[in-house]
Amino acid sequence: MSTSVPSTNSSSHGGVFQNAFYIGINLQNILYGIQLGLYFETIATLWSVRRENKTSYVFYTVFSSIMLFLVTVWISTEAFFTEKMWILDSSYPSGPDQYWKDNSSVWYMDLGTTAAVLLQLVTDALMIYRCRIIWNSYRAIVIPIILWLASLVLGVLVDWTSSSPGGDFFAGISSQLGFAYYTVGVVLNSILTCMICYRIVRHGKEVQRCLGREYATLYFSVVMLIIESVLPYTVSGVAWLVTLGMGSKTSIVFCDLHIMMMCISPQMLILRVSLGRAWVDNTFRKPGSTFKFSLGSGTTRTFDTNGAQMHVQTSSNVYVSDGKV
């Protein structure tokens, strides 16, 4: 893959870049409305029912609010910049392409870039946390944590170089650092998505083997896999990285899409948590009961699920612990 990116001269940007920028702005405005709906639905759900673990719900409330704040900063700075480029300073010498080249590192655009970098870091941190929960192991997240730390360092460098006087994310050293930064981020997202999907599907197969297909259907749900693995975020990141690496003038569209998915995908996951449908810390550790099923054949099958021994016989009578149901 080529690591070239669109240059900032007018002949390279031309109408294609400006139209792509316009489409990206409108697309992210639509997605921002979706994000607002998900956010308020999540907050209402989190606090509408009394929960045993208040700490986790406070955490998810604060986390959701931070994500909303950061994406709002990003959208606001882009909206103000494009208003000046296309409307207030429409008579700028050499047009909007030259305006972009001369002003893309203005202070409020630097603020937007910082917000985007922070949003990606907190979203990736949430994915690592969820991976730890689903795998129920800290060893499983060692490599993701190393990649997250690398993206932190690269993110700081990208923010610093692009905010320097005359800096431009799409040109010079900023473009090279930016490509490296998003490469690490997409690799991290891909690893986490694959790990989460694999763990859910593997557990579903264990449930199917022990209890039958009827009880394992939930684990093979497409909706569950998409939301739990934050798949839209990963896919949009791949699309953004590919177009950026190809030097496509339309890459800005996928950049805006990817940044919005940084917020929407984890927000859908948090909403699922608030509804009590997501995996939690004790999904594999819930205390179990002893079940016995019998048709009189006397054949017993034993297996271990969630740390509880379950004795299963082909049976029309069901016994829970010492009592017959």
CSV table of C-alpha atoms in Angstrom, one decimal:
chain,number,residue,atom,x,y,z
A,1,MET,CA,0.0,0.0,0.0
A,2,SER,CA,1.3,3.4,-0.9
A,3,THR,CA,1.7,5.8,2.0
A,4,SER,CA,1.2,8.9,-0.2
A,5,VAL,CA,-1.6,11.3,0.9
A,6,PRO,CA,-3.4,14.1,-0.9
A,7,SER,CA,-1.1,17.2,-1.1
A,8,THR,CA,-2.4,20.5,-0.2
A,9,ASN,CA,-1.9,22.3,-3.5
A,10,SER,CA,-5.0,23.4,-5.4
A,11,SER,CA,-4.3,21.2,-8.4
A,12,SER,CA,-4.3,18.1,-6.2
A,13,HIS,CA,-7.3,19.0,-4.0
A,14,GLY,CA,-9.4,20.6,-6.7
A,15,GLY,CA,-13.2,20.1,-6.7
A,16,VAL,CA,-12.9,16.4,-5.6
A,17,PHE,CA,-11.5,17.1,-2.2
A,18,GLN,CA,-13.8,20.0,-1.5
A,19,ASN,CA,-16.9,17.9,-2.5
A,20,ALA,CA,-15.6,15.0,-0.4
A,21,PHE,CA,-15.1,17.4,2.5
A,22,TYR,CA,-18.7,18.7,2.1
A,23,ILE,CA,-20.1,15.2,1.9
A,24,GLY,CA,-18.1,14.2,5.0
A,25,ILE,CA,-19.5,17.2,7.0
A,26,ASN,CA,-23.1,16.3,6.1
A,27,LEU,CA,-22.6,12.6,6.8
A,28,GLN,CA,-21.1,13.3,10.3
A,29,ASN,CA,-23.9,15.7,11.1
A,30,ILE,CA,-26.5,13.0,10.4
A,31,LEU,CA,-24.5,10.5,12.5
A,32,TYR,CA,-24.2,13.0,15.3
A,33,GLY,CA,-27.9,13.1,15.5
A,34,ILE,CA,-27.9,9.3,15.9
A,35,GLN,CA,-25.2,9.6,18.6
A,36,LEU,CA,-27.3,12.1,20.5
A,37,GLY,CA,-30.3,9.7,20.4
A,38,LEU,CA,-28.2,6.8,21.6
A,39,TYR,CA,-26.6,8.9,24.4
A,40,PHE,CA,-29.9,10.2,25.9
A,41,GLU,CA,-31.4,6.7,25.6
A,42,THR,CA,-28.4,5.2,27.4
A,43,ILE,CA,-28.5,7.8,30.2
A,44,ALA,CA,-32.3,7.3,30.7
A,45,THR,CA,-31.9,3.5,30.8
A,46,LEU,CA,-28.9,3.6,33.1
A,47,TRP,CA,-30.8,5.6,35.8
A,48,SER,CA,-34.4,4.4,35.3
A,49,VAL,CA,-33.9,1.1,37.1
A,50,ARG,CA,-32.2,0.6,40.4
A,51,ARG,CA,-29.0,-1.4,40.0
A,52,GLU,CA,-26.9,-3.4,42.4
A,53,ASN,CA,-23.6,-2.1,41.0
A,54,LYS,CA,-23.9,1.7,41.0
A,55,THR,CA,-20.2,2.2,40.4
A,56,SER,CA,-20.2,0.7,36.9
A,57,TYR,CA,-23.3,2.7,35.8
A,58,VAL,CA,-21.7,6.0,37.1
A,59,PHE,CA,-18.6,5.0,35.1
A,60,TYR,CA,-20.6,4.4,31.9
A,61,THR,CA,-22.5,7.7,32.4
A,62,VAL,CA,-19.3,9.6,32.7
A,63,PHE,CA,-17.6,7.7,29.9
A,64,SER,CA,-20.6,8.4,27.5
A,65,SER,CA,-20.6,12.1,28.4
A,66,ILE,CA,-16.8,12.3,27.7
A,67,MET,CA,-17.3,10.7,24.3
A,68,LEU,CA,-20.2,13.0,23.5
A,69,PHE,CA,-18.1,16.1,24.5
A,70,LEU,CA,-15.1,15.1,22.4
A,71,VAL,CA,-17.1,14.4,19.3
A,72,THR,CA,-19.0,17.6,19.8
A,73,VAL,CA,-15.7,19.5,19.9
A,74,TRP,CA,-14.6,17.8,16.7
A,75,ILE,CA,-17.8,18.5,14.8
A,76,SER,CA,-18.0,22.1,16.0
A,77,THR,CA,-14.4,23.0,15.0
A,78,GLU,CA,-14.9,21.5,11.5
A,79,ALA,CA,-18.3,23.3,11.1
A,80,PHE,CA,-16.7,26.6,12.0
A,81,PHE,CA,-13.7,26.1,9.8
A,82,THR,CA,-15.8,25.2,6.7
A,83,GLU,CA,-18.1,28.1,7.3
A,84,LYS,CA,-15.1,30.5,7.2
A,85,MET,CA,-13.6,28.6,4.2
A,86,TRP,CA,-16.7,28.4,2.1
A,87,ILE,CA,-18.8,31.4,3.2
A,88,LEU,CA,-17.1,34.1,5.3
A,89,ASP,CA,-13.8,34.0,3.5
A,90,SER,CA,-15.2,32.8,0.1
A,91,SER,CA,-13.2,35.5,-1.7
A,92,TYR,CA,-9.9,34.3,-0.3
A,93,PRO,CA,-7.0,34.5,-2.8
A,94,SER,CA,-6.7,31.3,-4.9
A,95,GLY,CA,-9.9,29.9,-3.4
A,96,PRO,CA,-10.8,27.4,-0.7
A,97,ASP,CA,-7.9,25.1,-1.5
A,98,GLN,CA,-5.4,27.8,-0.7
A,99,TYR,CA,-7.4,28.7,2.4
A,100,TRP,CA,-7.1,25.0,3.6
A,101,LYS,CA,-3.3,25.1,3.0
A,102,ASP,CA,-2.9,28.4,4.9
A,103,ASN,CA,-5.3,27.8,7.8
A,104,SER,CA,-5.7,24.1,8.5
A,105,SER,CA,-3.4,24.4,11.6
A,106,VAL,CA,-5.4,27.3,13.1
A,107,TRP,CA,-5.9,26.9,16.8
A,108,TYR,CA,-9.5,25.6,16.8
A,109,MET,CA,-8.6,23.0,14.2
A,110,ASP,CA,-5.8,21.9,16.5
A,111,LEU,CA,-8.4,21.6,19.3
A,112,GLY,CA,-10.5,19.4,17.0
A,113,THR,CA,-7.6,17.2,16.2
A,114,THR,CA,-6.8,16.8,19.9
A,115,ALA,CA,-10.4,15.9,20.6
A,116,ALA,CA,-10.3,13.2,17.8
A,117,VAL,CA,-7.1,11.7,19.2
A,118,LEU,CA,-8.4,11.6,22.7
A,119,LEU,CA,-11.7,10.1,21.5
A,120,GLN,CA,-9.8,7.3,19.7
A,121,LEU,CA,-7.7,6.6,22.8
A,122,VAL,CA,-10.7,6.3,25.2
A,123,THR,CA,-12.6,4.2,22.7
A,124,ASP,CA,-9.7,1.8,22.3
A,125,ALA,CA,-9.3,1.7,26.1
A,126,LEU,CA,-13.0,0.7,26.4
A,127,MET,CA,-12.5,-2.1,23.8
A,128,ILE,CA,-9.5,-3.4,25.7
A,129,TYR,CA,-11.6,-3.4,29.0
A,130,ARG,CA,-14.4,-5.2,27.3
A,131,CYS,CA,-12.0,-7.8,25.8
A,132,ARG,CA,-10.7,-8.4,29.3
A,133,ILE,CA,-14.2,-9.0,30.6
A,134,ILE,CA,-15.1,-11.4,27.8
A,135,TRP,CA,-11.9,-13.4,28.0
A,136,ASN,CA,-11.9,-13.1,31.8
A,137,SER,CA,-8.1,-12.8,31.6
A,138,TYR,CA,-5.5,-10.1,31.9
A,139,ARG,CA,-3.0,-12.0,29.9
A,140,ALA,CA,-5.3,-11.8,26.9
A,141,ILE,CA,-4.9,-8.0,26.7
A,142,VAL,CA,-1.1,-7.7,27.0
A,143,ILE,CA,-0.5,-7.2,23.3
A,144,PRO,CA,-3.5,-4.8,22.9
A,145,ILE,CA,-2.2,-2.7,25.8
A,146,ILE,CA,1.2,-2.5,24.2
A,147,LEU,CA,-0.4,-1.3,20.9
A,148,TRP,CA,-2.6,1.2,22.8
A,149,LEU,CA,0.5,2.7,24.4
A,150,ALA,CA,2.2,2.9,20.9
A,151,SER,CA,-0.9,4.7,19.6
A,152,LEU,CA,-0.8,7.1,22.5
A,153,VAL,CA,2.8,8.1,21.7
A,154,LEU,CA,2.0,8.4,18.0
A,155,GLY,CA,-1.2,10.4,18.7
A,156,VAL,CA,0.8,12.9,20.7
A,157,LEU,CA,3.3,13.3,17.9
A,158,VAL,CA,0.6,13.7,15.3
A,159,ASP,CA,-1.2,16.3,17.3
A,160,TRP,CA,2.0,18.2,17.9
A,161,THR,CA,3.2,18.2,14.3
A,162,SER,CA,-0.1,19.0,12.7
A,163,SER,CA,-0.7,21.9,15.1
A,164,SER,CA,2.7,23.5,14.4
A,165,PRO,CA,2.6,26.7,12.3
A,166,GLY,CA,2.0,25.6,8.7
A,167,GLY,CA,1.2,22.1,9.7
A,168,ASP,CA,-1.2,19.9,7.7
A,169,PHE,CA,-2.3,16.4,8.5
A,170,PHE,CA,-2.3,15.6,4.8
A,171,ALA,CA,1.2,16.7,4.1
A,172,GLY,CA,4.8,16.4,5.3
A,173,ILE,CA,5.9,14.6,8.5
A,174,SER,CA,2.3,14.9,9.9
A,175,SER,CA,1.0,12.7,7.1
A,176,GLN,CA,3.6,10.0,7.7
A,177,LEU,CA,3.0,10.0,11.5
A,178,GLY,CA,-0.7,10.1,10.9
A,179,PHE,CA,-0.6,7.1,8.7
A,180,ALA,CA,1.5,5.2,11.3
A,181,TYR,CA,-0.9,6.3,14.1
A,182,TYR,CA,-4.0,5.1,12.3
A,183,THR,CA,-2.2,1.9,11.2
A,184,VAL,CA,-1.5,1.0,14.8
A,185,GLY,CA,-5.1,1.9,15.8
A,186,VAL,CA,-6.7,-0.2,13.0
A,187,VAL,CA,-4.5,-3.2,13.8
A,188,LEU,CA,-5.4,-2.8,17.5
A,189,ASN,CA,-9.1,-2.6,16.7
A,190,SER,CA,-8.9,-5.6,14.3
A,191,ILE,CA,-7.2,-7.8,16.9
A,192,LEU,CA,-9.7,-6.9,19.6
A,193,THR,CA,-12.7,-7.4,17.3
A,194,CYS,CA,-11.4,-10.8,16.2
A,195,MET,CA,-10.6,-11.8,19.8
A,196,ILE,CA,-14.1,-10.8,21.1
A,197,CYS,CA,-15.9,-12.5,18.2
A,198,TYR,CA,-13.9,-15.7,18.6
A,199,ARG,CA,-14.5,-15.9,22.3
A,200,ILE,CA,-18.3,-15.4,21.9
A,201,VAL,CA,-18.6,-17.9,19.1
A,202,ARG,CA,-16.4,-20.5,21.0
A,203,HIS,CA,-18.6,-20.1,24.1
A,204,GLY,CA,-21.7,-20.4,22.0
A,205,LYS,CA,-20.4,-23.7,20.6
A,206,GLU,CA,-19.7,-25.0,24.2
A,207,VAL,CA,-23.3,-24.1,25.1
A,208,GLN,CA,-24.6,-25.8,22.0
A,209,ARG,CA,-22.6,-28.9,22.8
A,210,CYS,CA,-23.9,-29.1,26.3
A,211,LEU,CA,-27.4,-27.8,26.2
A,212,GLY,CA,-28.4,-27.9,22.5
A,213,ARG,CA,-28.8,-25.4,19.6
A,214,GLU,CA,-31.8,-23.7,21.2
A,215,TYR,CA,-29.9,-22.4,24.1
A,216,ALA,CA,-26.9,-21.3,22.0
A,217,THR,CA,-28.8,-19.2,19.5
A,218,LEU,CA,-28.0,-16.0,21.4
A,219,TYR,CA,-24.3,-16.4,21.0
A,220,PHE,CA,-24.5,-16.6,17.2
A,221,SER,CA,-26.7,-13.5,16.9
A,222,VAL,CA,-25.3,-11.1,14.3
A,223,VAL,CA,-26.5,-8.1,16.2
A,224,MET,CA,-24.7,-9.3,19.4
A,225,LEU,CA,-21.5,-10.0,17.5
A,226,ILE,CA,-21.5,-6.6,15.8
A,227,ILE,CA,-22.2,-4.6,18.9
A,228,GLU,CA,-20.0,-6.5,21.4
A,229,SER,CA,-17.0,-6.5,19.0
A,230,VAL,CA,-17.6,-2.8,18.0
A,231,LEU,CA,-17.4,-4.0,14.4
A,232,PRO,CA,-18.5,-0.8,12.7
A,233,TYR,CA,-15.7,1.1,14.3
A,234,THR,CA,-13.1,-1.4,13.0
A,235,VAL,CA,-14.5,-1.6,9.5
A,236,SER,CA,-14.7,2.2,9.1
A,237,GLY,CA,-11.1,2.4,10.4
A,238,VAL,CA,-10.0,0.0,7.7
A,239,ALA,CA,-11.8,2.0,5.0
A,240,TRP,CA,-10.2,5.2,6.3
A,241,LEU,CA,-6.7,3.7,6.4
A,242,VAL,CA,-6.9,2.2,2.9
A,243,THR,CA,-8.1,5.5,1.3
A,244,LEU,CA,-5.5,7.5,3.2
A,245,GLY,CA,-2.7,5.1,2.2
A,246,MET,CA,-3.8,5.3,-1.5
A,247,GLY,CA,-3.7,9.1,-1.4
A,248,SER,CA,-7.4,9.3,-2.4
A,249,LYS,CA,-8.9,12.7,-2.4
A,250,THR,CA,-12.1,11.2,-0.9
A,251,SER,CA,-10.3,9.9,2.2
A,252,ILE,CA,-11.7,12.8,4.2
A,253,VAL,CA,-15.2,11.2,3.9
A,254,PHE,CA,-14.0,8.1,5.6
A,255,CYS,CA,-12.1,10.1,8.2
A,256,ASP,CA,-15.3,11.8,9.3
A,257,LEU,CA,-17.1,8.4,9.2
A,258,HIS,CA,-14.4,6.7,11.3
A,259,ILE,CA,-14.4,9.5,13.9
A,260,MET,CA,-18.2,9.2,14.3
A,261,MET,CA,-18.0,5.4,14.6
A,262,MET,CA,-15.5,5.9,17.4
A,263,CYS,CA,-18.4,7.3,19.3
A,264,ILE,CA,-21.5,5.5,18.0
A,265,SER,CA,-20.2,1.9,18.2
A,266,PRO,CA,-19.1,2.1,21.9
A,267,GLN,CA,-22.3,4.0,22.7
A,268,MET,CA,-24.4,1.1,21.3
A,269,LEU,CA,-22.3,-1.3,23.4
A,270,ILE,CA,-22.9,0.9,26.5
A,271,LEU,CA,-26.6,1.0,25.8
A,272,ARG,CA,-26.6,-2.8,25.6
A,273,VAL,CA,-24.9,-2.9,29.0
A,274,SER,CA,-27.5,-0.6,30.4
A,275,LEU,CA,-30.2,-2.9,29.2
A,276,GLY,CA,-28.5,-5.8,30.9
A,277,ARG,CA,-27.8,-7.7,27.7
A,278,ALA,CA,-24.1,-7.4,27.4
A,279,TRP,CA,-21.4,-9.6,28.9
A,280,VAL,CA,-20.3,-8.6,32.4
A,281,ASP,CA,-17.5,-9.6,34.8
A,282,ASN,CA,-19.3,-12.6,36.2
A,283,THR,CA,-20.7,-14.0,32.9
A,284,PHE,CA,-18.3,-17.0,33.3
A,285,ARG,CA,-18.3,-17.0,37.1
A,286,LYS,CA,-22.0,-17.0,38.0
A,287,PRO,CA,-22.8,-19.7,40.7
A,288,GLY,CA,-24.7,-22.5,39.1
A,289,SER,CA,-27.2,-25.1,40.1
A,290,THR,CA,-27.1,-28.8,39.7
A,291,PHE,CA,-29.7,-30.0,37.1
A,292,LYS,CA,-30.7,-33.6,36.5
A,293,PHE,CA,-32.8,-34.7,33.5
A,294,SER,CA,-34.2,-38.2,33.4
A,295,LEU,CA,-36.3,-40.4,31.1
A,296,GLY,CA,-35.5,-43.4,33.3
A,297,SER,CA,-32.6,-44.5,31.3
A,298,GLY,CA,-30.2,-43.8,34.1
A,299,THR,CA,-27.5,-42.5,31.7
A,300,THR,CA,-25.8,-39.5,33.2
A,301,ARG,CA,-23.7,-36.8,31.5
A,302,THR,CA,-21.6,-34.4,33.4
A,303,PHE,CA,-20.1,-31.1,32.2
A,304,ASP,CA,-18.7,-27.9,33.7
A,305,THR,CA,-20.2,-24.5,32.8
A,306,ASN,CA,-19.3,-21.2,34.5
A,307,GLY,CA,-17.5,-23.0,37.2
A,308,ALA,CA,-20.6,-25.1,38.2
A,309,GLN,CA,-21.0,-28.8,37.8
A,310,MET,CA,-24.1,-29.8,35.9
A,311,HIS,CA,-25.3,-33.4,35.6
A,312,VAL,CA,-27.5,-34.0,32.6
A,313,GLN,CA,-29.5,-37.1,31.8
A,314,THR,CA,-32.1,-37.4,29.1
A,315,SER,CA,-35.0,-36.7,31.2
A,316,SER,CA,-38.6,-35.6,31.6
A,317,ASN,CA,-38.1,-34.9,35.3
A,318,VAL,CA,-36.0,-32.0,36.2
A,319,TYR,CA,-34.3,-31.7,39.6
A,320,VAL,CA,-32.7,-28.5,40.9
A,321,SER,CA,-30.2,-29.2,43.7
A,322,ASP,CA,-32.2,-31.5,46.1
A,323,GLY,CA,-35.7,-30.5,45.0
A,324,LYS,CA,-37.8,-31.9,42.2
A,325,VAL,CA,-39.4,-29.5,39.8
